[in-house]
């Protein structure tokens, strides 16, 4: 079940600590930078009246969006590079997180990120309307029953109660299923960014095509990947519930309010730290499993194409001869 997590653990052996703490440090720096930017953006609002403060929200959101696309995304891809390098047993330095800003790679990162945002926005818009239509169609009988009850027709019959229960369960099922396409979209975006890390100089559309082939044509265990990561995510959730129940039972059992207050000061932050640590651990191996999935499926595709010469990218793999020359100076992970 956890084959891709195991594959990452095995292939990245010796670099787990470095990769984990480099990732944590990067995200700490990102959050600190975002807080500083937010404070700088909020500070002019102190000189506005209430009406102008509301108008200032829109340019603030726009600036944060620009920072996310042009700064956070490239740094995030640099973090994924830690995982890819560790999986390939390629030494790296912390400063490599900023390599997307160097060697002419930045424009390709921005192009890929903007296209991803457009695809995600278009998909969310169309798919959101579709899900909303389905939910409304399911809930139409519930609305009719509710209107009948409000108009004084009396208590619902046994059949209506059964219908209400069935429709409520159907609503829950639709909500759960509606997240599956978003999960698949997230995996596809990850694979496209991993294709960039693997071969940064190939054409952008080729990165999308490689991600598609890796996801759907390589014969990898996509369902096992999703289910295993879902089970991993349950760990911090279950632990959170158990700790919450344990703290609640402890609070009921302790009669002394002063002792309870002191213990809560210790137990609540301790429980929060344990949950955060477990969440970081789980997210690390979830990201590692996606990395392993990409490389295992990509290697399988390469073997298949070498046996049957149908290159998944263009003949030369580059957008121009200048790109091919520059690849020699690039830090892509895949050997030509």
mmCIF file of N, CA and C in Angstrom, residues 82 92-100 102:
data_model
loop_
_atom_site.group_PDB
_atom_site.id
_atom_site.type_symbol
_atom_site.label_atom_id
_atom_site.label_comp_id
_atom_site.label_asym_id
_atom_site.label_seq_id
_atom_site.Cartn_x
_atom_site.Cartn_y
_atom_site.Cartn_z
ATOM 1 N N UNK A 82 14.540 19.963 -3.694
ATOM 2 C CA UNK A 82 15.187 19.248 -2.591
ATOM 3 C C UNK A 82 14.801 17.768 -2.633
ATOM 4 N N UNK A 92 22.931 18.661 -2.915
ATOM 5 C CA UNK A 92 22.426 20.011 -3.162
ATOM 6 C C UNK A 92 22.720 20.875 -1.947
ATOM 7 N N UNK A 93 22.605 22.173 -2.137
ATOM 8 C CA UNK A 93 22.793 23.134 -1.054
ATOM 9 C C UNK A 93 21.481 23.868 -0.824
ATOM 10 N N UNK A 94 21.368 24.486 0.339
ATOM 11 C CA UNK A 94 20.131 25.198 0.657
ATOM 12 C C UNK A 94 19.853 26.313 -0.343
ATOM 13 N N UNK A 95 20.895 26.961 -0.839
ATOM 14 C CA UNK A 95 20.706 28.063 -1.780
ATOM 15 C C UNK A 95 20.092 27.596 -3.099
ATOM 16 N N UNK A 96 20.079 26.274 -3.345
ATOM 17 C CA UNK A 96 19.482 25.757 -4.569
ATOM 18 C C UNK A 96 17.982 26.003 -4.628
ATOM 19 N N UNK A 97 17.378 26.357 -3.473
ATOM 20 C CA UNK A 97 15.950 26.671 -3.477
ATOM 21 C C UNK A 97 15.666 27.895 -4.343
ATOM 22 N N UNK A 98 16.692 28.712 -4.565
ATOM 23 C CA UNK A 98 16.531 29.920 -5.384
ATOM 24 C C UNK A 98 17.043 29.729 -6.806
ATOM 25 N N UNK A 99 17.322 28.488 -7.199
ATOM 26 C CA UNK A 99 17.910 28.249 -8.512
ATOM 27 C C UNK A 99 16.926 28.564 -9.632
ATOM 28 N N UNK A 100 15.638 28.559 -9.323
ATOM 29 C CA UNK A 100 14.648 28.890 -10.349
ATOM 30 C C UNK A 100 14.732 30.354 -10.774
ATOM 31 N N UNK A 102 17.557 31.711 -11.480
ATOM 32 C CA UNK A 102 18.847 31.837 -12.151
ATOM 33 C C UNK A 102 18.831 31.154 -13.518
#
